[in-house]
Structure formats: structure tokens, C-alpha cells
XYZ file of C-alpha atoms in Angstrom:
651
model
C 28.739 -75.043 216.833
C 29.594 -73.751 220.275
C 29.607 -69.976 220.524
C 32.312 -68.654 222.860
C 32.570 -65.102 221.510
C 31.115 -61.847 222.750
C 29.838 -59.577 219.989
C 29.793 -55.793 219.908
C 28.059 -53.177 217.810
C 31.391 -52.660 216.042
C 31.354 -56.316 214.979
C 27.957 -55.879 213.341
C 29.189 -52.780 211.509
C 32.230 -54.750 210.337
C 29.890 -57.189 208.559
C 28.572 -54.256 206.547
C 32.151 -53.282 205.641
C 32.851 -56.849 204.548
C 29.827 -56.755 202.234
C 30.997 -53.423 200.845
C 34.503 -54.769 200.189
C 33.055 -57.757 198.347
C 31.141 -55.411 196.087
C 34.371 -53.675 195.082
C 36.183 -56.976 194.621
C 33.523 -58.141 192.165
C 34.772 -55.548 189.707
C 38.453 -55.438 190.585
C 39.434 -58.952 191.662
C 37.362 -61.425 189.666
C 38.120 -62.235 186.024
C 36.502 -65.187 184.201
C 38.643 -66.718 181.437
C 35.781 -68.434 179.612
C 32.471 -66.961 178.502
C 29.183 -68.785 177.971
C 26.376 -67.729 175.661
C 22.927 -67.196 177.117
C 20.378 -69.774 176.056
C 16.714 -70.522 176.584
C 15.677 -73.041 179.185
C 16.268 -76.548 177.956
C 15.462 -79.966 179.356
C 18.738 -80.153 181.268
C 18.758 -76.722 182.874
C 15.141 -76.924 184.010
C 15.661 -80.167 185.953
C 15.132 -79.697 189.702
C 18.338 -81.496 190.649
C 22.059 -81.335 190.030
C 23.512 -82.982 186.936
C 26.440 -85.351 187.167
C 28.979 -82.912 185.705
C 27.549 -79.617 187.001
C 25.974 -78.559 183.708
C 22.587 -76.865 183.934
C 23.223 -75.349 187.358
C 22.783 -71.920 185.770
C 19.651 -72.235 183.599
C 20.692 -69.234 181.476
C 24.111 -70.681 180.633
C 23.877 -74.459 181.070
C 27.568 -75.160 180.380
C 28.904 -72.656 182.907
C 30.752 -74.294 185.772
C 30.534 -77.862 184.486
C 33.451 -80.275 184.702
C 36.100 -79.466 182.096
C 35.530 -75.700 182.043
C 38.258 -73.153 182.731
C 39.570 -71.698 185.960
C 39.224 -67.922 186.287
C 41.599 -65.417 187.940
C 41.557 -63.065 190.925
C 44.212 -60.816 189.405
C 43.773 -58.863 186.160
C 45.237 -60.253 182.913
C 48.283 -57.952 183.075
C 49.196 -59.434 186.472
C 49.196 -63.077 185.305
C 52.749 -64.301 184.740
C 52.945 -65.206 181.045
C 56.510 -66.572 180.995
C 56.990 -68.062 184.446
C 60.487 -68.905 185.653
C 59.573 -72.371 186.843
C 62.991 -73.266 188.251
C 64.022 -69.960 189.891
C 64.860 -70.838 192.567
C 64.644 -74.624 192.262
C 61.285 -75.723 193.764
C 62.996 -78.614 195.550
C 65.400 -76.220 197.275
C 62.460 -74.033 198.325
C 60.674 -77.093 199.676
C 63.760 -78.472 201.430
C 64.762 -75.190 203.088
C 61.415 -73.547 203.741
C 58.581 -76.081 203.700
C 59.863 -79.401 205.029
C 59.863 -79.922 208.776
C 63.380 -79.541 210.228
C 62.718 -79.603 213.977
C 62.138 -82.832 215.886
C 58.441 -82.040 216.185
C 55.964 -80.164 214.018
C 54.502 -76.895 215.277
C 50.915 -77.578 216.311
C 47.812 -75.487 215.724
C 46.174 -74.607 219.049
C 42.742 -76.250 219.469
C 42.322 -77.176 215.786
C 42.261 -80.953 215.291
C 43.097 -83.372 212.505
C 39.417 -83.749 211.649
C 39.558 -80.089 210.560
C 42.659 -80.827 208.461
C 40.890 -83.758 206.800
C 37.789 -81.640 206.179
C 39.485 -79.053 203.983
C 41.111 -81.725 201.834
C 37.696 -83.412 201.588
C 36.212 -80.113 200.341
C 39.022 -79.262 197.938
C 38.484 -82.606 196.205
C 34.915 -81.480 195.465
C 35.943 -78.064 194.173
C 38.920 -78.472 191.869
C 41.510 -80.680 190.247
C 43.666 -79.740 187.254
C 44.079 -81.837 184.153
C 47.648 -82.888 183.428
C 49.348 -83.673 180.128
C 51.749 -86.400 179.006
C 54.523 -83.797 178.877
C 56.719 -83.730 181.940
C 58.710 -81.094 183.795
C 62.085 -82.405 184.837
C 63.754 -81.161 188.004
C 67.413 -82.132 187.893
C 69.252 -83.785 190.752
C 71.268 -81.594 193.089
C 73.011 -81.811 196.428
C 70.921 -84.163 198.658
C 68.010 -83.842 196.220
C 67.039 -86.535 193.755
C 65.845 -85.800 190.219
C 62.073 -85.602 189.897
C 59.618 -85.762 186.992
C 56.261 -83.969 187.286
C 53.390 -84.110 184.795
C 52.834 -80.651 183.331
C 49.400 -79.040 183.806
C 47.402 -79.326 180.584
C 46.511 -76.006 178.941
C 43.402 -75.369 176.864
C 42.749 -73.258 173.797
C 42.229 -69.609 174.618
C 42.543 -66.183 173.020
C 43.915 -64.721 176.235
C 47.596 -63.708 176.469
C 48.311 -66.274 179.209
C 47.780 -70.002 179.680
C 44.332 -71.151 180.758
C 43.685 -74.438 182.564
C 40.690 -76.742 182.993
C 39.017 -78.110 186.108
C 38.285 -81.856 186.039
C 35.622 -81.257 188.704
C 32.548 -79.084 188.361
C 32.934 -75.593 189.834
C 29.826 -75.987 192.014
C 29.422 -77.165 195.600
C 27.823 -80.438 194.513
C 29.640 -83.104 196.582
C 31.377 -84.505 193.501
C 34.079 -86.024 195.733
C 31.364 -88.420 196.931
C 29.285 -88.820 193.764
C 31.853 -88.278 191.015
C 32.010 -85.537 188.389
C 29.927 -87.389 185.793
C 26.717 -89.357 185.581
C 28.747 -92.412 184.589
C 30.775 -92.348 187.802
C 27.763 -91.776 190.054
C 25.948 -94.745 188.503
C 28.908 -97.007 189.317
C 28.775 -95.911 192.959
C 25.084 -96.722 193.449
C 23.778 -100.018 194.769
C 22.642 -102.388 192.033
C 19.702 -104.712 192.745
C 20.528 -107.618 190.459
C 17.360 -109.572 191.256
C 15.096 -106.731 190.088
C 17.545 -105.243 187.568
C 17.256 -101.948 189.429
C 19.819 -99.232 190.133
C 18.848 -98.220 193.643
C 19.141 -94.763 195.184
C 21.530 -95.889 197.903
C 25.321 -95.734 197.619
C 27.236 -98.980 197.905
C 28.386 -99.838 201.428
C 30.026 -103.076 202.529
C 28.867 -104.464 205.878
C 31.054 -107.566 205.881
C 33.404 -106.098 208.520
C 30.532 -105.546 210.958
C 30.106 -101.841 210.176
C 29.003 -100.168 206.925
C 32.177 -99.253 205.054
C 32.948 -98.066 201.544
C 33.804 -101.115 199.437
C 37.275 -101.443 198.002
C 37.523 -101.162 194.273
C 39.011 -97.833 193.181
C 42.254 -98.734 191.371
C 45.424 -96.674 191.193
C 47.671 -97.348 188.171
C 51.180 -98.447 189.068
C 54.334 -98.529 187.009
C 54.915 -102.046 188.289
C 52.507 -104.962 188.058
C 50.933 -104.476 191.511
C 47.335 -103.332 191.780
C 46.600 -100.764 194.465
C 43.006 -100.402 195.587
C 41.376 -97.901 197.925
C 37.740 -97.407 198.879
C 35.217 -96.744 196.132
C 34.065 -93.132 196.007
C 33.798 -90.174 193.640
C 37.346 -88.805 194.055
C 40.052 -90.887 195.688
C 43.361 -89.170 194.923
C 45.752 -88.683 197.865
C 43.662 -91.063 199.993
C 44.320 -91.419 203.735
C 42.297 -92.200 206.864
C 40.977 -88.638 207.179
C 39.340 -88.858 203.756
C 38.232 -92.439 204.356
C 36.382 -91.397 207.534
C 34.578 -88.425 205.965
C 33.650 -90.235 202.745
C 32.250 -93.126 204.812
C 30.203 -90.871 207.105
C 28.737 -88.917 204.200
C 27.906 -92.102 202.270
C 26.014 -93.318 205.345
C 24.302 -89.926 205.570
C 23.207 -90.220 201.931
C 21.685 -93.640 202.572
C 19.936 -92.431 205.730
C 18.403 -89.526 203.803
C 17.202 -91.941 201.101
C 15.580 -94.065 203.803
C 13.810 -91.022 205.288
C 12.666 -89.848 201.856
C 11.138 -93.275 201.175
C 9.004 -92.811 204.316
C 7.743 -89.346 203.384
C 7.773 -89.298 199.568
C 5.927 -92.122 197.855
C 6.496 -92.895 194.189
C 4.545 -90.557 191.915
C 5.129 -92.708 188.836
C 4.827 -96.419 188.019
C 8.385 -96.202 186.687
C 10.304 -97.583 189.692
C 13.699 -96.730 188.189
C 12.600 -93.109 187.770
C 11.574 -93.077 191.450
C 14.959 -94.479 192.513
C 16.717 -91.842 190.403
C 14.629 -89.096 192.008
C 15.483 -90.376 195.486
C 19.192 -90.438 194.615
C 19.243 -86.946 193.120
C 17.219 -85.422 195.962
C 19.484 -87.028 198.560
C 22.489 -85.632 196.698
C 20.966 -82.146 196.803
C 20.434 -82.417 200.557
C 23.915 -83.833 201.221
C 25.539 -81.076 199.133
C 23.692 -78.393 201.081
C 24.616 -79.948 204.443
C 28.238 -80.001 203.343
C 28.145 -76.345 202.273
C 26.473 -75.364 205.536
C 29.031 -77.225 207.689
C 31.888 -75.573 205.849
C 30.300 -72.116 206.053
C 29.047 -71.998 209.646
C 31.210 -74.631 211.392
C 34.631 -75.154 209.761
C 35.390 -71.620 208.544
C 34.440 -69.792 211.773
C 36.706 -72.236 213.613
C 39.722 -71.131 211.560
C 38.673 -67.456 211.523
C 37.823 -67.128 215.203
C 37.032 -63.400 215.090
C 33.537 -62.079 215.946
C 32.768 -60.057 212.778
C 33.970 -62.873 210.522
C 31.884 -65.416 212.387
C 28.895 -63.155 211.888
C 29.802 -62.734 208.213
C 29.947 -66.500 207.656
C 26.550 -66.962 209.296
C 25.344 -64.115 207.081
C 26.654 -65.906 203.987
C 24.508 -68.917 204.804
C 21.232 -67.348 205.877
C 21.185 -64.456 203.459
C 22.423 -61.332 205.199
C 25.239 -61.254 202.641
C 22.887 -60.232 199.854
C 23.512 -56.808 198.373
C 20.516 -55.079 199.966
C 21.622 -56.002 203.471
C 24.622 -53.688 203.209
C 22.303 -50.680 203.173
C 20.496 -51.909 206.263
C 23.693 -52.505 208.190
C 25.282 -49.228 207.131
C 22.377 -47.461 208.847
C 23.747 -48.746 212.132
C 26.380 -46.011 211.962
C 23.617 -43.658 213.076
C 23.042 -45.541 216.333
C 24.337 -43.366 219.220
C 26.266 -46.183 220.903
C 30.052 -46.655 220.881
C 31.428 -49.536 218.817
C 32.482 -51.469 221.917
C 28.874 -51.728 223.132
C 28.252 -55.394 224.007
C 25.265 -56.770 222.124
C 22.543 -57.847 224.530
C 18.833 -58.527 224.127
C 18.171 -54.989 225.366
C 20.521 -53.432 222.788
C 18.962 -55.441 219.957
C 15.497 -54.344 221.079
C 16.617 -50.689 221.077
C 18.029 -51.128 217.560
C 14.673 -52.492 216.469
C 12.745 -49.726 218.250
C 14.894 -47.157 216.435
C 13.589 -48.443 213.105
C 17.116 -48.965 211.775
C 16.878 -52.755 212.244
C 13.703 -54.519 211.143
C 12.075 -57.298 213.139
C 13.460 -60.128 210.983
C 17.047 -58.879 211.140
C 16.713 -58.214 214.865
C 15.414 -61.724 215.487
C 18.215 -63.239 213.400
C 20.880 -61.191 215.192
C 19.420 -62.322 218.498
C 19.591 -65.990 217.508
C 23.137 -65.713 216.178
C 24.647 -63.523 218.866
C 22.782 -64.601 221.979
C 21.848 -68.203 221.176
C 24.790 -69.098 218.949
C 22.465 -70.694 216.386
C 21.875 -69.542 212.811
C 18.224 -69.166 211.857
C 16.661 -71.713 209.554
C 16.664 -71.046 205.827
C 13.206 -71.489 204.327
C 12.720 -68.995 201.521
C 14.646 -68.709 198.251
C 17.227 -65.936 197.859
C 18.059 -63.998 194.685
C 21.171 -64.953 192.754
C 24.117 -62.553 192.909
C 24.538 -60.109 190.032
C 27.231 -57.725 188.843
C 27.466 -54.078 189.867
C 25.071 -53.122 187.072
C 22.685 -56.029 187.558
C 24.277 -58.213 184.879
C 24.640 -61.979 185.211
C 28.030 -63.015 186.557
C 30.137 -65.827 185.124
C 31.198 -68.278 187.805
C 34.374 -70.360 188.055
C 36.866 -71.180 190.744
C 40.120 -69.291 190.218
C 43.773 -70.252 190.051
C 44.467 -67.948 192.991
C 41.709 -69.591 195.042
C 43.410 -72.930 194.407
C 46.702 -71.402 195.574
C 45.442 -70.021 198.893
C 43.925 -73.396 199.761
C 47.288 -75.203 199.646
C 47.132 -76.392 203.250
C 49.262 -79.539 203.277
C 51.119 -78.125 206.287
C 48.040 -78.927 208.423
C 48.832 -82.648 208.125
C 50.776 -84.468 210.848
C 53.652 -86.784 210.077
C 52.502 -89.138 212.806
C 49.428 -89.472 215.017
C 48.246 -91.832 217.754
C 45.418 -94.129 216.700
C 43.247 -94.993 219.706
C 41.524 -98.294 220.399
C 38.298 -98.708 222.297
C 40.109 -100.261 225.264
C 42.125 -97.064 225.810
C 45.352 -98.293 224.246
C 46.917 -96.457 221.299
C 49.506 -96.971 218.595
C 51.523 -94.418 216.637
C 51.013 -94.536 212.866
C 52.872 -92.485 210.283
C 51.063 -90.554 207.552
C 52.607 -92.927 205.017
C 51.304 -95.985 206.867
C 47.722 -94.688 206.945
C 47.590 -93.490 203.333
C 46.249 -95.184 200.189
C 45.782 -98.910 200.948
C 46.917 -98.227 204.515
C 43.641 -96.382 205.173
C 41.685 -99.632 204.791
C 44.230 -101.471 206.904
C 43.794 -98.922 209.687
C 39.993 -99.126 209.442
C 40.170 -102.942 209.655
C 42.257 -102.723 212.820
C 40.648 -99.780 214.637
C 37.195 -99.249 213.098
C 35.763 -96.019 211.677
C 34.550 -94.720 215.059
C 37.950 -95.007 216.695
C 39.722 -93.519 213.671
C 37.356 -90.538 213.849
C 37.974 -90.138 217.583
C 41.728 -90.386 217.001
C 41.614 -87.574 214.430
C 39.439 -85.476 216.747
C 41.888 -85.803 219.652
C 45.056 -84.942 217.705
C 46.116 -81.346 216.995
C 46.506 -80.368 213.376
C 49.888 -78.939 212.449
C 50.219 -75.165 212.097
C 50.283 -73.384 208.740
C 53.865 -72.156 209.176
C 57.193 -72.436 207.369
C 59.194 -75.637 207.920
C 56.106 -77.548 208.966
C 55.256 -79.797 206.002
C 55.284 -83.426 207.159
C 58.626 -85.000 206.247
C 56.802 -87.876 204.572
C 55.382 -85.471 201.967
C 58.914 -84.715 200.749
C 59.331 -88.384 199.799
C 55.756 -89.389 199.024
C 55.332 -92.814 197.423
C 52.181 -92.026 195.486
C 50.557 -94.782 193.403
C 51.024 -94.094 189.732
C 54.465 -92.527 190.077
C 57.667 -94.526 189.474
C 59.625 -92.760 192.222
C 58.902 -90.764 195.394
C 57.839 -87.140 194.864
C 58.251 -84.000 196.948
C 54.740 -82.595 197.392
C 56.058 -79.266 198.710
C 58.117 -78.783 195.555
C 55.073 -79.664 193.452
C 52.962 -77.087 195.315
C 55.523 -74.380 194.485
C 55.861 -75.587 190.901
C 52.105 -75.587 190.244
C 51.663 -71.933 191.210
C 54.558 -70.925 188.983
C 53.539 -72.870 185.879
C 49.959 -71.589 186.142
C 51.060 -67.957 186.173
C 50.069 -67.139 189.751
C 51.907 -63.940 190.761
C 54.541 -64.294 193.416
C 53.842 -63.005 196.905
C 54.812 -59.322 196.616
C 53.144 -58.855 193.212
C 50.060 -60.727 194.394
C 49.632 -58.424 197.379
C 49.944 -55.351 195.191
C 46.887 -56.449 193.210
C 44.796 -57.816 196.085
C 45.698 -55.927 199.262
C 45.090 -52.585 197.590
C 41.427 -53.552 197.409
C 40.650 -55.016 200.831
C 43.452 -53.858 203.116
C 43.884 -55.154 206.659
C 42.086 -52.005 207.865
C 38.929 -54.100 207.482
C 39.707 -55.550 210.919
C 43.037 -54.012 211.960
C 45.525 -51.275 211.187
C 46.835 -51.186 207.583
C 50.192 -52.862 207.006
C 52.944 -51.087 205.048
C 53.983 -52.265 201.565
C 56.286 -55.280 201.417
C 59.824 -54.127 200.583
C 62.023 -56.516 202.568
C 62.042 -60.128 203.689
C 61.451 -58.877 207.215
C 58.302 -57.055 206.057
C 56.850 -60.423 205.065
C 57.679 -62.094 208.384
C 56.638 -59.197 210.604
C 58.372 -56.620 212.797
C 60.552 -58.435 215.356
C 60.542 -55.349 217.587
C 56.761 -55.276 217.964
C 56.309 -54.915 221.754
C 53.119 -56.968 221.665
C 54.715 -60.270 220.562
C 56.308 -63.076 222.558
C 59.999 -63.934 222.587
C 59.231 -67.088 220.589
C 57.360 -65.102 217.931
C 60.197 -62.574 217.743
C 62.682 -65.415 217.173
C 60.419 -66.899 214.483
C 60.194 -63.601 212.607
C 63.961 -63.146 212.612
C 64.666 -66.770 211.679
C 62.133 -66.899 208.852
C 63.372 -63.625 207.336
C 66.899 -65.021 207.322
C 65.710 -68.239 205.665
C 63.924 -66.277 202.962
C 66.969 -64.110 202.270
C 69.275 -67.125 201.869
C 66.828 -68.889 199.505
C 65.629 -66.055 197.252
C 67.702 -63.513 195.364
C 65.086 -60.813 195.840
C 61.999 -60.264 197.955
C 60.078 -60.049 194.664
C 60.938 -63.719 194.019
C 59.257 -65.112 197.135
C 56.553 -67.600 196.133
C 52.964 -66.914 197.169
C 52.727 -70.115 199.240
C 55.966 -69.358 201.070
C 54.969 -65.777 201.820
C 51.599 -66.837 203.220
C 53.268 -69.361 205.534
C 55.803 -66.746 206.676
C 53.467 -63.843 207.488
C 52.335 -63.253 211.077
C 48.921 -64.691 211.815
C 46.173 -62.209 212.577
C 44.727 -62.827 216.094
C 42.121 -65.586 215.838
C 43.270 -66.700 212.376
C 44.602 -70.185 211.610
C 45.688 -69.153 208.094
C 47.208 -66.088 206.466
C 45.613 -62.699 205.935
C 46.671 -62.831 202.282
C 44.760 -66.072 201.779
C 41.786 -64.616 203.599
C 41.595 -61.720 201.146
C 40.781 -64.110 198.280
C 38.529 -66.191 200.491
C 36.564 -63.048 201.387
C 35.263 -62.772 197.824
C 35.069 -66.377 196.695
C 33.376 -67.802 199.808
C 30.115 -66.026 199.091
C 30.276 -66.323 195.288
C 30.069 -70.109 195.297
C 26.834 -69.866 197.295
C 25.196 -66.797 195.779
C 25.749 -67.844 192.134
C 24.357 -71.376 192.567
C 20.595 -71.683 191.966
C 20.380 -74.626 194.367
C 21.477 -72.338 197.219
C 19.412 -69.355 196.041
C 16.351 -69.381 193.775
C 15.857 -73.160 194.001
C 16.505 -73.486 197.725
C 12.925 -74.352 198.671
C 10.715 -77.308 199.471
C 9.568 -77.681 195.882
C 13.072 -78.847 195.013
C 14.443 -80.217 198.285
C 11.104 -81.352 199.831
C 9.862 -80.122 203.214
C 11.792 -82.944 204.864
C 14.990 -81.928 203.054
C 14.815 -78.257 204.037
C 14.154 -79.172 207.675
C 16.974 -81.748 207.637
C 19.481 -79.218 206.274
C 18.455 -76.572 208.792
C 19.014 -78.856 211.765
C 21.954 -80.979 210.617
C 25.469 -80.376 211.940
C 28.655 -82.393 211.586
C 28.477 -83.302 215.270
C 24.951 -84.637 214.844
C 26.040 -86.666 211.823
C 29.033 -88.178 213.608
C 27.002 -89.139 216.661
C 24.211 -90.672 214.554
C 26.416 -92.724 212.249
C 29.086 -93.475 214.870
C 27.031 -93.781 218.089
C 30.131 -94.683 220.116
C 31.081 -90.998 219.832
C 27.946 -89.681 221.582
C 29.579 -89.842 225.002
C 32.821 -88.303 223.726
C 31.650 -85.126 221.952
C 30.269 -82.431 224.239
C 26.635 -81.493 223.646
C 26.447 -79.014 220.729
C 30.252 -79.166 220.617
C 32.304 -78.085 217.619
C 33.866 -81.349 216.325
C 36.810 -79.433 214.778
C 38.113 -78.357 218.214
C 40.072 -80.734 220.457
C 38.657 -79.294 223.692
C 35.117 -80.234 222.639
C 36.028 -83.931 222.846
C 36.213 -85.854 226.124
């Protein structure tokens, strides 16, 4: 990605503080709800590739993190709401007053484009999805609001004093949105060679339109007799052109990797099907790692455009985030330079000469800070352990799900551009579900990608949900649903603390003093929205703070009732942040856990598993490189080494 930031010695020290905070959060803000017995290595857990459902990723506890296991928590058991007031206030009223767009135009995120909005939905579909039950929650009709039925989240058996819920996806970063969360699904997505009765390593792509596209064939159930089909992939809920583009590009990337592996890795067995399976699984490993790398060192630093956090995300990928690095970085406090010292080659050399920074760390800092490029990863890293060296239990958490509710990034309408320079406005509804294929037929994948890249994402603010999401005609539902109301409802029924209570349990650990001055406790609606008399804010921001506080006070009976989602959308954005500080606090812990507890990103990240080709491919692959290779029409439109998630990087 392009590096436009200047780094200081204080930024490097902040990375050490971030590592220290994570250590504390391990003990005080991470609570598994399901335990797994240790076991000896078995045939599954010793396999050098990912399983279909995520089992075997931890060889000590093969069932940990597989599809169907429980979500954990980031708040202690006593903070989980055991008897949630699901309808106080009515989720549809909250959505109508506070989430749905009211102005003529949505507020736009500066620089961030719709490709970035599509990316996070693409990732979330890999990470988590809750099971639902046949029981429904009924929201009664009110003034201007129609009655609505929502499937209740399915609970699982547990001895804990609160409800526990299952993840239909595996809890690992294994690209299950592309390959499916089971071996059965992944087999259906692979290309079948009927003549040789062979299941090939490649994913199915349909070239009948003149460009390789995902074939249609994933059905949505309808309450009427119509059959709705979208493209065939591992996870196709809430399908729209943004997901269609990314799934298509990554399917092409998988097939390209298979082709390259065939050139460098000949069959080591006469069993041709075994060879095809090995090619498929190795390509999946490589694709999953590329995806994790893009999210860690490209997407996240774009939304957290602050020097120490950019450094921290690079550190998460190339290993500085390991426990021992904190000691090394803490030694920098002894360097007799002020924190605002700009990092130059000369300063790095002096840090190395002092003996407080070793040659490897100095070289890595030089590449990151001066060249803007993370160093290659070649050697395995140790897996993360608890404060006393014990093995940690891994699972995504309900609170992590909550802070990634980012539907407000979506635009109600965008311009789709043709190759001849003309454009046409399409609504989100028109380009969703079957409409995604219709748009691809008319514009082509390259032009859809360019259209997303040239359109601003919407801002994560109150009253900025696309209007179409308040009346979403989703296949499988007999009537339109209000997605904003469902977002509020889901947090409540799953026992996620409301905003003020949530901050009491989380902010006391990290505290904004990590990067800024501490904020006072939340006691009023205005405390959530920010001080309107702050001399450093604009007139427009002052008006927003006053308006949003008034909206909150007319919707909620008490500041303690404000929903977590609503509070996060109402709080002032930290400089450089595209999402809330409160959401960042959970992200701070969980972002590194999903890497450092996965053997395929730690102990098994080496050429013996990925091949020499695979390690080199991962180290050099970026999203921009992928887009330009698979969609060559974009080569002249994306600036060299440009960040594809930023509008200004596109011509």
C-alpha cells in the first residue's frame, strides 16, 4: 500500500504500549464459553492443510474453532445481559429515528471507497454467521412501521448463566466464504472432469460470457414458487455486486495459484486424485494467507490512518507483535531523543548502534517506515499463549460480531461506469441478489470493480443506513425487513451489554490514553456524542454533536439504555479513524489473536507446508496486484503501488 505517513520515535513506543495493553486484555477481556480437551496428534490434526470445517487447526484440541462451535465473550460473565429487554425501546423505532438515512444524501467517508465497504462484508462472511431457530420474534406494527417477524438466534446447551450461540462458520481465517465451511461444500465448488472422473483442483468458473465468472447455481428459498439464483460460492447470503466482484477475483486467484503449482510441484504419487486434492488444499492455504495479509496490512491501516496503528498492523503480520518484542520496544524509552523525533535512516542506525535495537528489528523498521513495505515472512512464529504460558482457547466473540456491524458503509445508490465513459445510476436493491449477475452481464467485472473503486463509501454515522436496508426484500423472507432493526435486535437477544455498560468493562482496560487524552465516564447523552464546545471542532461537527444528543434523548429513556451500535455511530471519530474508538478497543485484542493462535500463520507458516512458491507468492501479493492481473483493464487506472481502497489512488 502507499505510505503517506511520517513516523516518529513516539509512534514506535506506542506499538510497545499496544502490545502491553493486549497482554492485559488477554486476562481481563477474553472469555471462551466452550472448552476443548487436549488430545494427542491424530490423522486430522497432523495434516499440513486446512480442513473443510476448521477442525484440526489446533493439533492439541482438534475441535477448537471448527464450524458449529460457540462464540466467546469480551466481557466477563457478570456483564452479559441474561434477561435482555429485546423491545425496549422498539428496535424499529431505533432504526427509523437513529439509523435510517433522513437527509437527501448520505454522509460520505472521505477517501474510503465502496471496494473497502465490500471488503469488510466479504471478510465477515468468512468469520462468522449465527444459527437461527424456527422460533420467531415478532415486532408489532406501530405508527408508520409495519409488523416484522425475525428468526430467533438458536442457543446451544451450556452450563453458563447466559445464552451461548454457535457459529455456522469456522472461527479461523480460512477463506470459508469462498470454499464453504465443510468438505462437502468445497467439493461441489470444484471443477469436475467428467471424462476422467476426476475432481480437479480448480474452482468452477464459467467463461461463456467472454470472461471467467462464477457460475450461477446457489439457490435462495422463497416463500413463493420463484427460484432465485446467485453465483456459486462458499457463502452467498446478502449477495450484491461488491461480493460478486471479490468472490470472482479470488476464485480466479485460486485457479492461477493452482496453475503455478502445477508448474513447480509435480505429482509425488501415482494417485492423480490425491495430487489434485493436494493442489486444491495448498492453493486454499495460500489464498487464505493472502486474504489475511491484505486485511491486516492494507484494509485495516486504511481505516485506522494513524502512524502507531499502521506500525502495529504491520507488526501483527510480520511478527513484531509477539510477546518478546514488547521488551525490546520498551527499551526504547531509554533513547535520549524526544518522542517527536522523525524516524530517518540516521536515527534507525543510531538506535541500532546503541544496542537497544538489534539488526533485524532495525532493518524491518527501515523497510516499514522508510520504504513503506513490510518485510517478507519466511520463518515460523510461535503460537500465542496465556499470561502463564498456558494454551489459549480461541473463538470469535459476540462483542467482536457487534463492533463489525458496518452496514452504514453501504451506499443507497452508486454510478456504474461503462468502458466508453458513460455511466448509469443503480440502487443497492437493483444490484443485489440476482441483480448482481444482471449488472455483471451489462457492465463486466472490470467495470463493476472500477465503479466501486471510484465511489465513496458512506460514513459510519447515525442516520446513514441506506434507506433500502429499512425495506430489504431478502430472498427467503415473506415480507421486507428492516436490517437496522435486526442489527439492534441481534445485540440485545445475544446479551451484548448496551453502550454505557460495555464501555465500563472495556474502556477501563485500554483507555483512549493509548493514543490520546483519556475521556471522562459517560453520564449523559452529550457525553456519548462529544463536547459541542470543544474549540477544535468545526461548526458542522458542533451541530452534529448537538443534534445527535437530542435524537438519543428523545429515543431512549436513559443514557444507560443506548444500544452499543447506536453509541458507536454517535461518538466522535478519533483523528484518522473511519470507525469508533469503542469498536477499536475490541479490535485491538482480537485482530492479533486470530493470527497468533492459528498454526497456519505461526508454527506451520513455512515452505514445508505452503511450498517455496507459496511463501514467495504471499509475501509479494497485494490486492492491487491481484486486481491488475485478473482484470488487466484496471492496470492503467490504479496508480503504481496504489492502495485500491482509496479513491484518490484511482485515475
